[in-house]
Coordinates of C-alpha atoms in Angstrom, one line a residue:
M1 CA -27.0 -14.3 54.5
H2 CA -27.4 -15.2 50.9
T3 CA -24.6 -14.7 48.4
V4 CA -25.4 -14.1 44.8
M5 CA -23.0 -15.8 42.5
T6 CA -22.6 -14.3 39.0
A7 CA -21.1 -16.2 36.2
A8 CA -18.0 -14.6 34.6
P9 CA -18.7 -13.3 31.1
V10 CA -17.9 -15.8 28.4
A11 CA -15.0 -14.6 26.3
S12 CA -15.6 -14.4 22.6
P13 CA -13.6 -16.9 20.6
A14 CA -10.3 -15.6 19.4
P15 CA -9.5 -15.4 15.7
A16 CA -8.1 -18.6 14.3
A17 CA -4.4 -18.1 14.8
P18 CA -1.8 -20.3 13.0
R19 CA -0.8 -23.4 14.9
G20 CA 2.7 -24.7 15.0
L21 CA 5.4 -22.1 14.4
N22 CA 4.4 -18.9 16.1
P23 CA 7.2 -16.3 15.8
G24 CA 7.3 -13.5 18.3
P25 CA 7.0 -9.8 17.6
V26 CA 10.8 -9.4 17.0
P27 CA 11.1 -11.9 14.2
R28 CA 7.8 -10.7 12.6
R29 CA 9.0 -7.1 12.7
L30 CA 12.3 -8.1 11.2
L31 CA 10.4 -9.7 8.3
V32 CA 8.4 -6.4 7.9
A33 CA 11.7 -4.5 7.8
L34 CA 13.0 -7.0 5.2
L35 CA 10.0 -6.4 3.0
W36 CA 10.5 -2.7 3.4
L37 CA 14.1 -3.1 2.4
Y38 CA 13.0 -5.0 -0.7
S39 CA 11.1 -1.8 -1.8
T40 CA 13.8 0.7 -0.9
A41 CA 17.3 -0.8 -1.2
G42 CA 17.5 -0.1 -4.9
P43 CA 16.2 3.5 -4.7
I44 CA 18.5 4.2 -1.7
A45 CA 21.6 3.0 -3.7
E46 CA 20.4 5.0 -6.7
A47 CA 19.9 8.1 -4.6
L48 CA 23.4 7.8 -3.1
T49 CA 25.1 7.6 -6.5
T50 CA 22.8 9.7 -8.8
N51 CA 22.9 13.4 -9.4
R52 CA 19.2 14.3 -9.9
A53 CA 20.2 17.3 -12.0
F54 CA 20.7 15.0 -15.0
Y55 CA 17.7 12.7 -14.4
T56 CA 14.9 12.8 -17.1
E57 CA 11.7 10.9 -16.6
G58 CA 11.3 8.0 -19.0
E59 CA 14.9 8.2 -20.3
A60 CA 16.8 4.9 -20.3
V61 CA 19.9 5.3 -18.2
V62 CA 22.8 2.9 -17.5
A63 CA 22.7 2.2 -13.7
A64 CA 25.9 2.6 -11.8
P65 CA 27.5 -0.7 -10.9
P66 CA 26.6 -0.4 -7.1
V67 CA 23.0 0.3 -8.1
A68 CA 22.8 -2.5 -10.6
L69 CA 24.3 -4.9 -8.0
T70 CA 21.9 -3.8 -5.3
Y71 CA 18.9 -4.3 -7.5
S72 CA 20.1 -7.7 -8.6
L73 CA 20.9 -8.9 -5.1
V74 CA 17.7 -7.6 -3.5
G75 CA 15.5 -8.5 -6.5
I76 CA 16.7 -12.2 -6.4
G77 CA 17.7 -12.7 -2.8
V78 CA 14.7 -11.3 -0.9
P79 CA 12.0 -13.2 -2.9
L80 CA 14.0 -16.5 -2.5
L81 CA 14.4 -15.8 1.2
A82 CA 10.8 -15.0 1.6
L83 CA 9.7 -18.1 -0.3
A84 CA 12.0 -20.3 1.9
I85 CA 10.7 -18.8 5.1
A86 CA 7.1 -19.1 4.0
G87 CA 7.7 -22.7 2.8
V88 CA 9.3 -23.8 6.0
A89 CA 6.6 -22.1 8.1
L90 CA 3.8 -23.6 6.1
L91 CA 5.2 -27.1 6.6
F92 CA 4.8 -26.7 10.4
T93 CA 1.8 -24.3 10.6
R94 CA -1.9 -24.9 10.1
V95 CA -3.2 -21.8 8.3
S96 CA -6.5 -20.6 6.9
L97 CA -7.1 -21.9 3.3
L98 CA -9.3 -18.8 2.8
A99 CA -6.3 -16.6 3.6
V100 CA -4.0 -18.5 1.3
T101 CA -6.5 -18.2 -1.5
V102 CA -7.1 -14.5 -1.0
V103 CA -3.4 -13.5 -1.0
T104 CA -2.5 -15.6 -4.0
L105 CA -5.6 -14.9 -6.2
P106 CA -4.5 -11.6 -7.8
S107 CA -1.1 -13.1 -8.9
A108 CA -2.9 -16.3 -10.2
V109 CA -5.4 -14.3 -12.2
L110 CA -2.7 -12.1 -13.7
L111 CA -0.6 -15.2 -14.6
V112 CA -3.6 -16.8 -16.4
S113 CA -4.1 -13.5 -18.3
Q114 CA -0.5 -13.6 -19.3
F115 CA -0.8 -17.1 -20.7
L116 CA -3.9 -16.2 -22.6
F117 CA -1.9 -13.8 -24.6
E118 CA 0.9 -16.4 -25.0
R119 CA 3.5 -14.1 -23.5
G120 CA 5.0 -16.7 -21.2
L121 CA 5.9 -16.8 -17.5
V122 CA 7.0 -13.5 -15.9
V123 CA 8.4 -14.5 -12.6
S124 CA 7.8 -11.1 -11.0
I125 CA 4.1 -11.8 -11.3
L126 CA 4.5 -14.3 -8.5
V127 CA 6.2 -12.0 -6.0
P128 CA 3.1 -10.5 -4.5
A129 CA 1.8 -14.0 -3.9
V130 CA 5.0 -15.0 -2.2
V131 CA 4.8 -11.9 0.0
G132 CA 1.2 -12.9 0.9
L133 CA 2.2 -16.4 1.8
L134 CA 4.9 -15.0 4.0
V135 CA 2.3 -12.9 5.8
V136 CA 0.0 -15.9 6.2
A137 CA 2.6 -18.4 7.3
T138 CA 4.4 -16.2 9.8
G139 CA 1.4 -14.4 11.2
I140 CA 2.6 -10.9 10.7
R141 CA 0.1 -8.6 12.5
L142 CA -1.1 -5.1 12.3
S143 CA 0.9 -4.2 15.4
D144 CA 4.1 -5.3 13.6
L145 CA 3.5 -2.6 10.9
V146 CA 4.7 0.0 13.4
V147 CA 8.0 -0.7 11.7
L148 CA 6.7 1.1 8.6
G149 CA 5.9 4.1 10.7
Y150 CA 9.4 4.3 12.1
L151 CA 11.1 3.7 8.8
G152 CA 8.7 6.2 7.0
G153 CA 9.8 8.8 9.6
L154 CA 13.5 7.9 8.9
V155 CA 13.0 8.4 5.2
A156 CA 11.4 11.8 5.8
V157 CA 14.2 12.9 8.1
V158 CA 16.9 11.7 5.7
S159 CA 15.2 13.5 2.8
L160 CA 14.9 16.7 4.8
V161 CA 18.5 16.6 5.9
G162 CA 19.5 15.9 2.3
T163 CA 18.0 19.2 1.2
V164 CA 20.9 20.9 3.1
V165 CA 23.7 18.3 2.9
A166 CA 23.2 16.9 -0.7
P167 CA 20.4 18.8 -2.5
Q168 CA 21.6 17.4 -5.9
N169 CA 20.7 13.9 -4.7
V170 CA 17.2 14.6 -3.2
F171 CA 15.7 17.2 -5.4
M172 CA 14.1 16.4 -8.7
S173 CA 15.9 16.9 -12.0
A174 CA 17.2 20.4 -12.6
G175 CA 15.8 21.5 -9.3
L176 CA 14.4 25.0 -10.1
A177 CA 13.0 23.7 -13.4
Q178 CA 10.2 22.0 -11.5
V179 CA 9.2 25.0 -9.4
E180 CA 6.1 25.7 -11.5
K181 CA 4.6 22.5 -10.0
S182 CA 5.6 23.4 -6.5
I183 CA 3.1 24.6 -3.9
T184 CA 5.9 26.1 -1.8
G185 CA 8.1 27.7 -4.5
A186 CA 10.9 25.4 -3.6
P187 CA 12.3 22.6 -5.8
L188 CA 10.4 19.3 -5.6
L189 CA 11.7 16.8 -3.0
A190 CA 12.2 13.3 -4.3
G191 CA 14.3 12.0 -1.4
I192 CA 15.5 8.5 -2.0
F193 CA 13.2 8.0 -5.0
S194 CA 13.4 9.3 -8.6
H195 CA 10.2 11.3 -8.5
S196 CA 8.5 13.5 -5.9
N197 CA 5.2 11.7 -6.4
I198 CA 6.7 8.4 -5.4
L199 CA 8.2 9.9 -2.3
G200 CA 4.9 11.5 -1.6
M201 CA 2.9 8.3 -1.9
F202 CA 5.5 6.4 0.1
L203 CA 5.3 8.9 3.0
A204 CA 1.5 9.3 2.9
M205 CA 1.0 5.5 3.1
S206 CA 3.6 5.3 5.9
L207 CA 1.9 8.0 7.9
P208 CA -1.0 5.8 9.4
F209 CA 1.5 3.4 11.0
A210 CA 3.2 6.3 12.9
F211 CA 0.0 6.3 15.0
L212 CA 0.9 2.8 16.2
V213 CA 3.9 4.2 18.0
K214 CA 3.2 4.1 21.7
R215 CA 5.2 7.1 22.9
W216 CA 3.4 10.3 22.0
V217 CA 6.6 12.4 21.7
I218 CA 8.1 10.0 19.1
Q219 CA 4.7 9.7 17.4
F220 CA 4.4 13.4 17.0
A221 CA 8.0 13.7 15.8
I222 CA 7.5 11.1 13.1
V223 CA 4.2 12.7 12.0
G224 CA 5.8 16.2 11.9
A225 CA 8.8 14.9 9.8
I226 CA 6.6 13.1 7.4
G227 CA 4.3 16.1 7.1
A228 CA 7.2 18.5 6.4
A229 CA 8.6 16.2 3.7
L230 CA 5.2 15.7 2.2
V231 CA 4.7 19.4 1.7
L232 CA 8.1 19.7 0.0
T233 CA 7.1 17.0 -2.5
S234 CA 4.2 19.1 -3.6
S235 CA 2.5 15.9 -4.6
R236 CA -1.2 16.8 -4.5
T237 CA -2.2 13.2 -4.7
A238 CA -0.1 12.3 -1.7
L239 CA -1.2 15.4 0.3
S240 CA -4.9 14.5 -0.4
G241 CA -4.3 11.0 1.0
A242 CA -2.4 12.4 4.0
V243 CA -5.3 14.8 4.8
V244 CA -7.7 11.9 4.7
V245 CA -5.5 9.9 7.0
L246 CA -5.3 12.7 9.5
A247 CA -9.1 13.3 9.3
V248 CA -9.8 9.7 10.0
V249 CA -7.5 9.7 13.0
V250 CA -8.9 12.9 14.5
V251 CA -12.6 11.8 14.0
G252 CA -11.7 8.4 15.3
W253 CA -10.5 9.8 18.6
L254 CA -13.5 12.2 18.9
L255 CA -16.4 9.9 18.1
P256 CA -17.5 6.7 19.8
R257 CA -16.9 3.4 17.9
A258 CA -20.3 2.9 16.5
P259 CA -20.8 6.2 14.6
W260 CA -17.2 6.2 13.6
R261 CA -17.6 2.8 12.0
V262 CA -20.7 4.0 10.2
L263 CA -18.9 7.1 8.9
C264 CA -15.9 5.1 7.8
T265 CA -18.1 2.6 6.0
A266 CA -19.8 5.4 4.1
G267 CA -16.4 6.9 3.3
F268 CA -15.2 3.5 2.0
A269 CA -18.2 3.2 -0.3
V270 CA -17.8 6.7 -1.6
A271 CA -14.1 6.2 -2.2
V272 CA -14.6 3.0 -4.1
V273 CA -17.3 4.6 -6.4
A274 CA -15.0 7.6 -6.9
L275 CA -12.1 5.3 -7.8
F276 CA -13.9 4.2 -10.9
R277 CA -16.0 7.4 -11.5
I278 CA -13.1 9.8 -11.8
P279 CA -11.3 8.2 -14.8
F280 CA -14.4 6.9 -16.5
G281 CA -16.3 10.1 -16.2
E282 CA -13.5 12.4 -17.5
T283 CA -13.6 13.8 -21.0
D284 CA -11.0 16.6 -20.8
P285 CA -7.5 15.3 -21.8
S286 CA -5.9 18.1 -19.8
A287 CA -7.7 17.4 -16.6
Y288 CA -5.8 16.4 -13.5
T289 CA -2.5 17.5 -14.9
Y290 CA -3.1 15.8 -18.2
R291 CA -4.1 12.5 -16.6
G292 CA -7.5 12.9 -18.4
G293 CA -5.8 12.0 -21.8
I294 CA -4.0 9.0 -20.2
W295 CA -7.3 7.7 -18.8
M296 CA -9.2 8.1 -22.0
F297 CA -6.5 6.3 -23.9
N298 CA -6.3 3.4 -21.4
I299 CA -10.1 3.0 -21.4
E300 CA -10.0 2.6 -25.1
R301 CA -7.4 -0.1 -24.9
W302 CA -9.2 -1.9 -22.1
H303 CA -12.3 -2.2 -24.2
E304 CA -10.2 -4.5 -26.5
N305 CA -10.5 -7.3 -23.8
E306 CA -12.6 -6.2 -20.9
L307 CA -12.8 -9.5 -19.1
F308 CA -9.1 -10.5 -19.0
G309 CA -7.3 -7.3 -20.0
L310 CA -4.3 -7.0 -22.2
G311 CA -1.7 -8.9 -20.2
A312 CA 0.7 -8.1 -17.3
T313 CA 3.5 -6.7 -19.4
W314 CA 1.3 -4.6 -21.7
Y315 CA 2.6 -1.2 -20.3
T316 CA 6.3 -2.4 -20.6
D317 CA 5.8 -3.8 -24.1
H318 CA 4.1 -0.6 -25.4
Y319 CA 5.9 2.1 -23.4
A320 CA 7.5 3.6 -26.5
E321 CA 4.1 4.1 -28.1
L322 CA 2.6 5.4 -24.9
R323 CA 5.4 7.9 -24.5
R324 CA 5.1 9.1 -28.1
Y325 CA 1.4 9.6 -28.1
L326 CA 0.8 10.6 -24.5
S327 CA 3.8 11.4 -22.2
S328 CA 6.7 10.0 -20.4
A329 CA 4.4 9.5 -17.4
A330 CA 2.1 7.1 -19.2
S331 CA 3.9 3.9 -18.0
H332 CA 0.7 3.2 -16.0
A333 CA -2.9 4.5 -16.0
H334 CA -2.5 6.8 -13.0
N335 CA -5.4 5.2 -11.4
E336 CA -5.2 1.9 -9.6
A337 CA -8.4 0.4 -10.8
L338 CA -7.8 1.4 -14.5
T339 CA -4.2 0.0 -14.4
L340 CA -5.5 -3.3 -13.1
L341 CA -8.3 -3.3 -15.7
V342 CA -5.8 -2.9 -18.6
Q343 CA -3.5 -5.6 -17.2
G344 CA -5.9 -8.2 -16.1
G345 CA -9.5 -7.0 -16.9
V346 CA -12.5 -7.3 -14.7
V347 CA -11.3 -10.6 -13.3
L348 CA -8.1 -9.1 -11.8
V349 CA -10.0 -6.1 -10.4
A350 CA -12.4 -8.5 -8.7
A351 CA -9.5 -10.4 -7.2
V352 CA -7.9 -7.3 -5.8
A353 CA -11.3 -6.0 -4.7
V354 CA -11.6 -9.0 -2.4
V355 CA -8.2 -8.1 -0.8
V356 CA -9.2 -4.5 -0.4
T357 CA -12.6 -5.3 1.0
L358 CA -11.2 -7.8 3.5
A359 CA -8.6 -5.2 4.5
F360 CA -11.4 -2.8 5.3
V361 CA -13.2 -5.5 7.3
G362 CA -10.0 -6.3 9.1
A363 CA -9.5 -2.6 10.0
A364 CA -13.1 -2.2 11.2
R365 CA -12.8 -5.2 13.5
Q366 CA -9.7 -4.2 15.4
T367 CA -10.3 -4.2 19.1
R368 CA -7.6 -1.7 20.2
R369 CA -8.7 1.8 19.4
S370 CA -5.3 3.0 18.3
R371 CA -4.9 0.1 15.9
G372 CA -8.4 0.4 14.5
I373 CA -7.9 4.1 13.8
A374 CA -4.5 3.5 12.2
A375 CA -5.7 0.6 10.0
M376 CA -8.8 2.5 8.9
S377 CA -6.9 5.6 8.1
F378 CA -4.6 3.6 5.9
V379 CA -7.4 1.9 3.9
L380 CA -9.2 5.2 3.2
G381 CA -6.0 7.1 2.5
F382 CA -4.8 4.3 0.2
L383 CA -8.1 4.6 -1.8
V384 CA -7.8 8.3 -2.2
I385 CA -4.2 8.1 -3.4
S386 CA -5.4 5.5 -5.9
F387 CA -7.7 8.0 -7.6
T388 CA -4.9 9.5 -9.5
E389 CA -1.9 7.2 -9.0
T390 CA -1.1 3.5 -9.3
T391 CA -0.3 2.8 -5.7
F392 CA 1.3 -0.6 -6.2
P393 CA 2.3 -2.5 -9.3
I394 CA 0.6 -5.9 -9.2
L395 CA 3.1 -7.2 -11.8
K396 CA 6.0 -6.9 -9.4
Y397 CA 7.1 -5.6 -6.0
G398 CA 7.7 -1.8 -6.5
P399 CA 9.0 1.1 -4.5
T400 CA 5.7 1.7 -2.7
S401 CA 4.7 -2.0 -2.3
A402 CA 6.0 -2.2 1.3
V403 CA 3.6 0.5 2.4
S404 CA 0.6 -0.4 0.3
L405 CA 0.5 -4.0 -0.7
V406 CA 2.0 -5.4 2.6
P407 CA -0.5 -3.6 4.9
L408 CA -3.4 -4.6 2.6
L409 CA -2.4 -8.2 2.9
V410 CA -1.8 -8.1 6.6
L411 CA -5.3 -6.6 7.2
A412 CA -7.0 -9.0 4.8
V413 CA -5.4 -12.0 6.4
D414 CA -6.4 -10.6 9.8
A415 CA -10.0 -10.5 8.6
C416 CA -9.7 -14.1 7.5
R417 CA -8.4 -15.1 10.9
R418 CA -11.3 -13.4 12.6
A419 CA -13.9 -15.0 10.3
A420 CA -14.8 -17.5 13.0
S421 CA -15.8 -14.7 15.4
P422 CA -19.7 -14.7 15.8
S423 CA -20.1 -11.0 15.5
P424 CA -18.2 -8.2 13.7
L425 CA -18.5 -6.2 17.0
A426 CA -17.3 -9.1 19.2
P427 CA -14.1 -8.3 21.1
P428 CA -11.8 -11.3 20.3
A429 CA -8.5 -11.4 22.2
L430 CA -5.6 -10.8 19.8
D431 CA -1.9 -10.8 20.6
G432 CA -2.9 -11.9 24.1
D433 CA -4.6 -8.6 24.8
P434 CA -7.5 -8.4 27.3
A435 CA -9.2 -6.0 25.0
A436 CA -12.8 -6.4 26.0
A437 CA -12.8 -3.6 28.6
R438 CA -11.1 -1.2 26.1
W439 CA -13.6 -2.3 23.4
R440 CA -16.6 -1.7 25.6
S441 CA -15.4 1.8 26.5
W442 CA -14.9 2.6 22.8
A443 CA -18.2 1.1 21.8
R444 CA -20.2 3.4 24.0

């Protein structure tokens, strides 16, 4: 009798993981929660102490002492803590130079732009770079972003409960005065934030990570709560992004991997083109709820220095003028690409484009089906929301940065770690997962 011996399949090389310190999932997820708290601690304190009936967009208000104290402690303490953790981790961890370059490049470019205009150092410019270094040094992974799904669901539930318990704290100013913008006839829900659009964006970009939750009952409960709160915000931008997220999820579970990846690649290309085409092709000032006029004004200003923009603090320095000639909503360009062009020009847009493109690559190369779908739905949903809103302020760490900038950095760094893999379709083992079998079943 002859026995035929078959060689075991050779495993594909794993992504280059950091060597040295390698925190487990609990410490990594606590860091994600800390970054989330950095975005939300101030708004939460403000929501607990502010009667929205007296809030007016663009009006300078004196913050209550607890709110001012919260913003000060979080604004100083979290970046210093993040920098200390990243610094210690980098001392004992071998990391990818490519990843370090990618996550720090946007802040570096914006800093150079600021000095070109002799406006001096603005420390908040460095915060996104510090967050990026923390992601690189501690190895925060896509699976750790499930924390954003849970916390997004918590914000949605608290906001919905607030409509009954404390409506004056969660509805927008004057409540019924905003009904003409409502798609439900009810007042606009702002939740823990000062504006319904901010809550809408926050929830829409939290939604993809609810699909990382393993228990279906909890997953559906979170998605339902986020969906209900999103409808009450009446934020058309956020609802559009949420529809894209859900569409990507549904199609991802229906199609095999190969056609799904082709479809998502086409969607990514179309979304990137639309991101620039929508503001630059608009000639009606009243279009998109008067965003057309804001876009036209910002494009004129950008032409003053197309390569390096007008500086990181241009919107802050000229807000009085912007409010007088446009509206109180003109504190940014209401389009992510255009806001970046005004602040840092083509150079800054190119730096951020590298991060976004690598985030897409990182999403496309996930081996677990659920993670790949969640990651891709985030990237495409993020781009759609960016059509008519500034999804994260590159100048600082804003109220939506935890659910926009952080996932982008995590996915971009993941793509850098996987750069050594010989094929974009190779099934590298990540997080110790024997993912090859699952990958093969999805690839068919």
